[in-house]
Short mmCIF file of C-alpha atoms in Angstrom, two decimals:
data_model
loop_
_atom_site.label_atom_id
_atom_site.label_comp_id
_atom_site.label_asym_id
_atom_site.label_seq_id
_atom_site.Cartn_x
_atom_site.Cartn_y
_atom_site.Cartn_z
CA MET A 10 94.24 70.68 103.88
CA ALA A 11 97.62 71.97 102.88
CA PRO A 12 98.22 75.48 103.99
CA ARG A 13 98.08 78.31 101.50
CA PHE A 14 100.56 80.86 101.11
CA PHE A 15 100.59 84.29 99.32
CA VAL A 16 103.16 86.65 97.83
CA LEU A 17 103.14 90.02 99.61
CA LYS A 18 103.86 93.31 97.49
CA ASP A 19 102.81 96.83 97.77
CA GLU A 20 100.15 98.26 95.50
CA TYR A 21 101.77 99.70 92.50
CA ARG A 22 100.02 102.97 91.34
CA GLY A 23 97.53 102.56 94.08
CA VAL A 24 95.89 105.15 96.43
CA HIS A 25 98.67 104.43 98.91
CA ASP A 26 101.44 104.23 96.52
CA ALA A 27 104.75 105.48 98.23
CA GLU A 28 108.29 104.56 98.57
CA PHE A 29 110.92 105.25 101.38
CA GLY A 30 114.61 106.18 100.99
CA ARG A 31 117.20 105.91 103.52
CA ILE A 32 118.99 109.03 104.95
CA ASP A 33 122.58 107.56 106.18
CA ASP A 34 125.99 106.95 104.77
CA ASP A 35 127.46 103.84 103.33
CA ASP A 36 129.24 102.91 106.63
CA ASN A 37 125.94 102.68 108.53
CA VAL A 38 125.58 98.86 108.03
CA ASP A 39 126.53 95.68 109.57
CA GLU A 40 127.75 92.34 108.05
CA ALA A 41 125.32 90.51 106.18
CA ALA A 42 124.10 86.83 107.45
CA ARG A 43 125.69 83.84 106.01
CA CYS A 44 124.19 80.49 104.98
CA PRO A 45 124.86 77.93 107.86
CA ARG A 46 125.89 75.45 105.21
CA CYS A 47 127.72 76.91 102.41
CA GLY A 48 128.68 80.25 104.00
CA ASP A 49 127.37 82.40 101.06
CA PHE A 50 125.52 85.70 101.98
CA ILE A 51 121.85 85.26 102.43
CA GLY A 52 120.62 88.76 102.82
CA MET A 53 121.34 92.51 102.48
CA LEU A 54 123.68 94.22 104.58
CA PRO A 55 121.86 95.15 107.89
CA TRP A 56 121.02 98.89 108.21
CA LEU A 57 122.13 100.13 111.71
CA PRO A 58 120.47 103.12 113.56
CA PRO A 59 119.81 105.83 113.27
CA TYR A 60 116.74 104.95 111.25
CA ARG A 61 116.06 108.12 109.21
CA VAL A 62 113.99 108.15 105.91
CA THR A 63 112.38 110.33 103.34
CA LEU A 64 109.03 109.21 101.86
CA ASP A 65 107.99 109.73 98.21
CA LEU A 66 104.27 109.82 97.83
CA TYR A 67 102.83 108.89 94.39
CA GLY A 68 99.24 108.06 95.55
CA GLN A 69 96.99 110.11 97.49
CA GLU A 70 97.80 109.33 100.96
CA LEU A 71 100.27 107.36 103.16
CA GLY A 72 99.43 103.54 103.83
CA ASP A 73 100.29 100.87 106.24
CA PHE A 74 103.18 99.13 104.18
CA MET A 75 106.17 100.35 102.05
CA ARG A 76 108.40 97.64 100.65
CA GLY A 77 112.15 98.24 100.40
CA VAL A 78 115.09 96.30 99.45
CA GLY A 79 115.80 93.84 102.45
CA ASN A 80 113.63 96.13 104.65
CA SER A 81 110.05 97.42 104.82
CA LEU A 82 108.18 99.98 106.66
CA VAL A 83 104.90 99.16 108.57
CA SER A 84 102.72 101.85 110.24
CA GLU A 85 102.44 102.00 114.11
CA ARG A 86 98.89 100.55 113.90
CA PHE A 87 99.92 97.45 111.92
CA ALA A 88 102.85 97.02 114.33
CA GLU A 89 100.65 97.09 117.38
CA ALA A 90 98.05 94.66 115.91
CA PHE A 91 100.89 92.30 114.62
CA ARG A 92 102.46 91.87 118.04
CA SER A 93 99.26 91.85 120.03
CA GLU A 94 97.79 88.96 117.88
CA GLY A 95 101.06 87.00 118.22
CA LEU A 96 101.94 86.84 114.52
CA ARG A 97 105.54 85.70 113.67
CA GLY A 98 108.32 86.38 110.95
CA LEU A 99 108.97 90.09 111.18
CA GLN A 100 112.20 91.09 113.09
CA ASP A 101 112.95 94.03 115.25
CA PHE A 102 110.26 96.81 114.63
CA HIS A 103 112.67 99.74 114.86
CA PRO A 104 110.97 103.18 115.03
CA VAL A 105 111.98 105.40 112.05
CA GLU A 106 112.32 109.10 111.90
CA VAL A 107 110.50 110.53 108.90
CA ARG A 108 112.54 113.71 107.82
CA ARG A 109 110.51 114.67 104.82
CA VAL A 110 107.51 113.66 102.69
CA ARG A 111 107.95 114.59 98.93
CA ARG A 112 104.79 114.86 96.69
CA GLN A 113 105.51 113.08 93.43
CA ARG A 114 102.22 113.66 91.55
CA ARG A 115 99.80 116.53 91.75
CA GLY A 116 97.86 116.81 94.97
CA PRO A 117 98.20 118.04 98.53
CA LYS A 118 100.69 116.69 101.05
CA PRO A 119 99.15 114.25 103.50
CA ALA A 120 97.73 116.00 106.58
CA ILE A 121 98.88 113.15 108.79
CA VAL A 122 102.20 111.20 108.61
CA PRO A 123 101.74 107.82 110.39
CA GLY A 124 104.39 106.63 112.75
CA TYR A 125 106.43 103.74 111.03
CA PHE A 126 108.70 101.02 112.02
CA LEU A 127 111.42 99.35 110.07
CA VAL A 128 111.01 95.44 109.76
CA THR A 129 112.89 92.73 108.26
CA PRO A 130 111.23 89.45 107.21
CA VAL A 131 113.09 86.20 108.44
CA PHE A 132 114.63 83.90 105.89
CA GLY A 133 114.37 80.26 105.55
CA SER A 134 111.06 79.57 107.20
CA ALA A 135 110.16 77.27 104.26
CA ALA A 136 111.65 75.97 100.98
CA VAL A 137 110.48 76.29 97.46
CA ASP A 138 109.40 72.86 95.83
CA GLU A 139 111.34 72.89 92.62
CA ALA A 140 109.13 69.92 91.20
CA ARG A 141 105.93 71.80 91.76
CA SER A 142 107.30 75.13 90.75
CA ARG A 143 107.74 76.88 87.44
CA LEU A 144 110.76 79.07 87.69
CA ARG A 145 113.46 80.18 85.26
CA ARG A 146 116.71 79.89 87.15
CA ASN A 147 119.98 81.43 85.33
CA SER A 148 122.14 78.99 87.33
CA LEU A 149 121.85 75.52 89.16
CA ILE A 150 121.30 75.21 92.90
CA THR A 151 124.52 74.20 94.51
CA CYS A 152 123.41 74.35 98.31
CA ASP A 153 120.28 72.57 99.26
CA TRP A 154 119.89 74.82 102.51
CA CYS A 155 119.94 78.37 101.10
CA ARG A 156 119.21 77.41 97.44
CA LEU A 157 120.35 80.90 96.31
CA THR A 158 120.49 81.33 92.47
CA GLY A 159 119.39 84.10 90.15
CA VAL A 160 115.85 83.89 89.01
CA ASP A 161 114.75 85.27 85.53
CA GLY A 162 111.04 84.46 85.85
CA ILE A 163 108.38 83.02 88.06
CA TYR A 164 105.22 81.46 86.71
CA GLY A 165 103.72 80.04 89.94
CA PHE A 166 105.40 78.11 92.70
CA ALA A 167 104.70 75.90 95.69
CA LEU A 168 106.56 75.33 99.01
CA GLU A 169 107.85 71.93 100.10
CA GLN A 170 105.24 70.15 102.33
CA GLY A 171 106.54 69.80 105.75
CA SER A 172 109.17 72.55 105.51
CA TRP A 173 107.22 75.38 106.76
CA ASN A 174 107.94 76.32 110.46
CA GLY A 175 104.69 78.42 111.20
CA ASP A 176 106.02 81.92 110.52
CA ASP A 177 103.53 84.24 109.10
CA VAL A 178 105.91 86.50 107.02
CA PHE A 179 109.21 85.12 105.59
CA ILE A 180 111.59 84.78 102.68
CA PRO A 181 111.71 81.29 101.45
CA ARG A 182 114.82 79.24 100.62
CA GLY A 183 114.97 79.31 97.02
CA LEU A 184 113.41 82.75 96.21
CA SER A 185 115.39 85.25 98.09
CA GLY A 186 113.67 88.27 96.64
CA THR A 187 110.15 87.10 97.34
CA MET A 188 108.13 87.90 100.58
CA ILE A 189 105.62 85.24 101.48
CA VAL A 190 102.86 85.29 103.95
CA SER A 191 100.46 82.77 105.54
CA GLU A 192 96.74 82.49 105.32
CA ARG A 193 96.55 83.66 108.80
CA PHE A 194 98.46 86.79 107.76
CA ALA A 195 96.07 87.32 104.80
CA ASP A 196 93.11 87.12 107.22
CA PHE A 197 94.71 89.51 109.53
CA VAL A 198 95.27 92.12 106.77
CA ALA A 199 91.55 91.69 105.57
CA ARG A 200 90.16 92.12 109.25
CA HIS A 201 92.09 95.19 109.98
CA GLY A 202 91.90 96.82 106.45
CA PHE A 203 95.67 97.42 106.14
CA THR A 204 96.35 99.38 103.20
CA ASN A 205 99.08 99.24 100.41
CA MET A 206 99.31 95.44 100.41
CA THR A 207 98.51 93.07 97.62
CA LEU A 208 98.40 89.42 98.25
CA THR A 209 98.66 86.83 95.43
CA PRO A 210 98.53 83.04 95.96
CA THR A 211 101.81 81.49 95.25
CA GLU A 212 100.50 79.16 92.66
CA GLU A 213 99.17 82.25 90.85
CA TYR A 214 102.03 84.54 91.06
CA LYS A 215 103.82 85.65 87.96
CA TRP A 216 106.93 87.60 87.51
CA ASP A 217 108.36 87.72 83.88
CA PRO A 218 110.41 90.86 83.22
CA LEU A 219 112.36 89.11 80.23
CA ARG A 220 109.00 88.05 78.73
CA ARG A 221 110.43 84.50 77.91
CA GLY A 222 107.43 82.56 79.35
CA PRO A 223 107.46 79.51 81.62
CA PRO A 224 110.08 76.83 81.17
CA PRO A 225 109.02 73.30 80.09
CA SER A 226 107.37 71.46 82.98
CA THR A 227 109.62 68.44 82.48
CA GLN A 228 112.67 70.62 83.63
CA GLY A 229 111.31 71.22 87.07
CA GLY A 230 112.10 75.00 86.98
CA GLN A 231 115.84 74.44 86.14
CA VAL A 232 116.84 75.90 82.69
#
């Protein structure tokens, strides 16, 4: 059977709904990685230490995962289990210093603030299959490796058979803003009961901010 994949997002408006903000200055970054073929940037500017954050809590308590732009936070218990079970695809695991927790809705502040690590998913562990995906791209793909274009809508997608290298968490070539996880990762989350994570099968995932609906299937996602 072909492997299954899922889109990983945090649980918006859930019990563990929270966001993190960086405490740094604009110079506290390194140069972004570039595509080995076309030379275009393929990620955000890497954040350099010290890693200091504030947490905005919208739910009732802090959970195991908070997604940001380019980076995410995972709890100490998640980090320990991920590494001990040999999962792949998250880089670095830098400990962060939580300077402040701000309550954004009514309720008490959390009694316990977990230890958190900053992680970055790898890019390029698999490629989007354009023929089996329904995407609204706002420009044509010009590089067959990074496949970076703007995307106005996602209406289910698939990954190219044989392109996956076995990583359990990654950003696919062709959908730079989407975090994908393996079936093994989905089982890992369920067994440990990790919180603030939603997993949607890639073929069922929809993102339609412009409400344009899916493109004609004959166009293979290119509009």
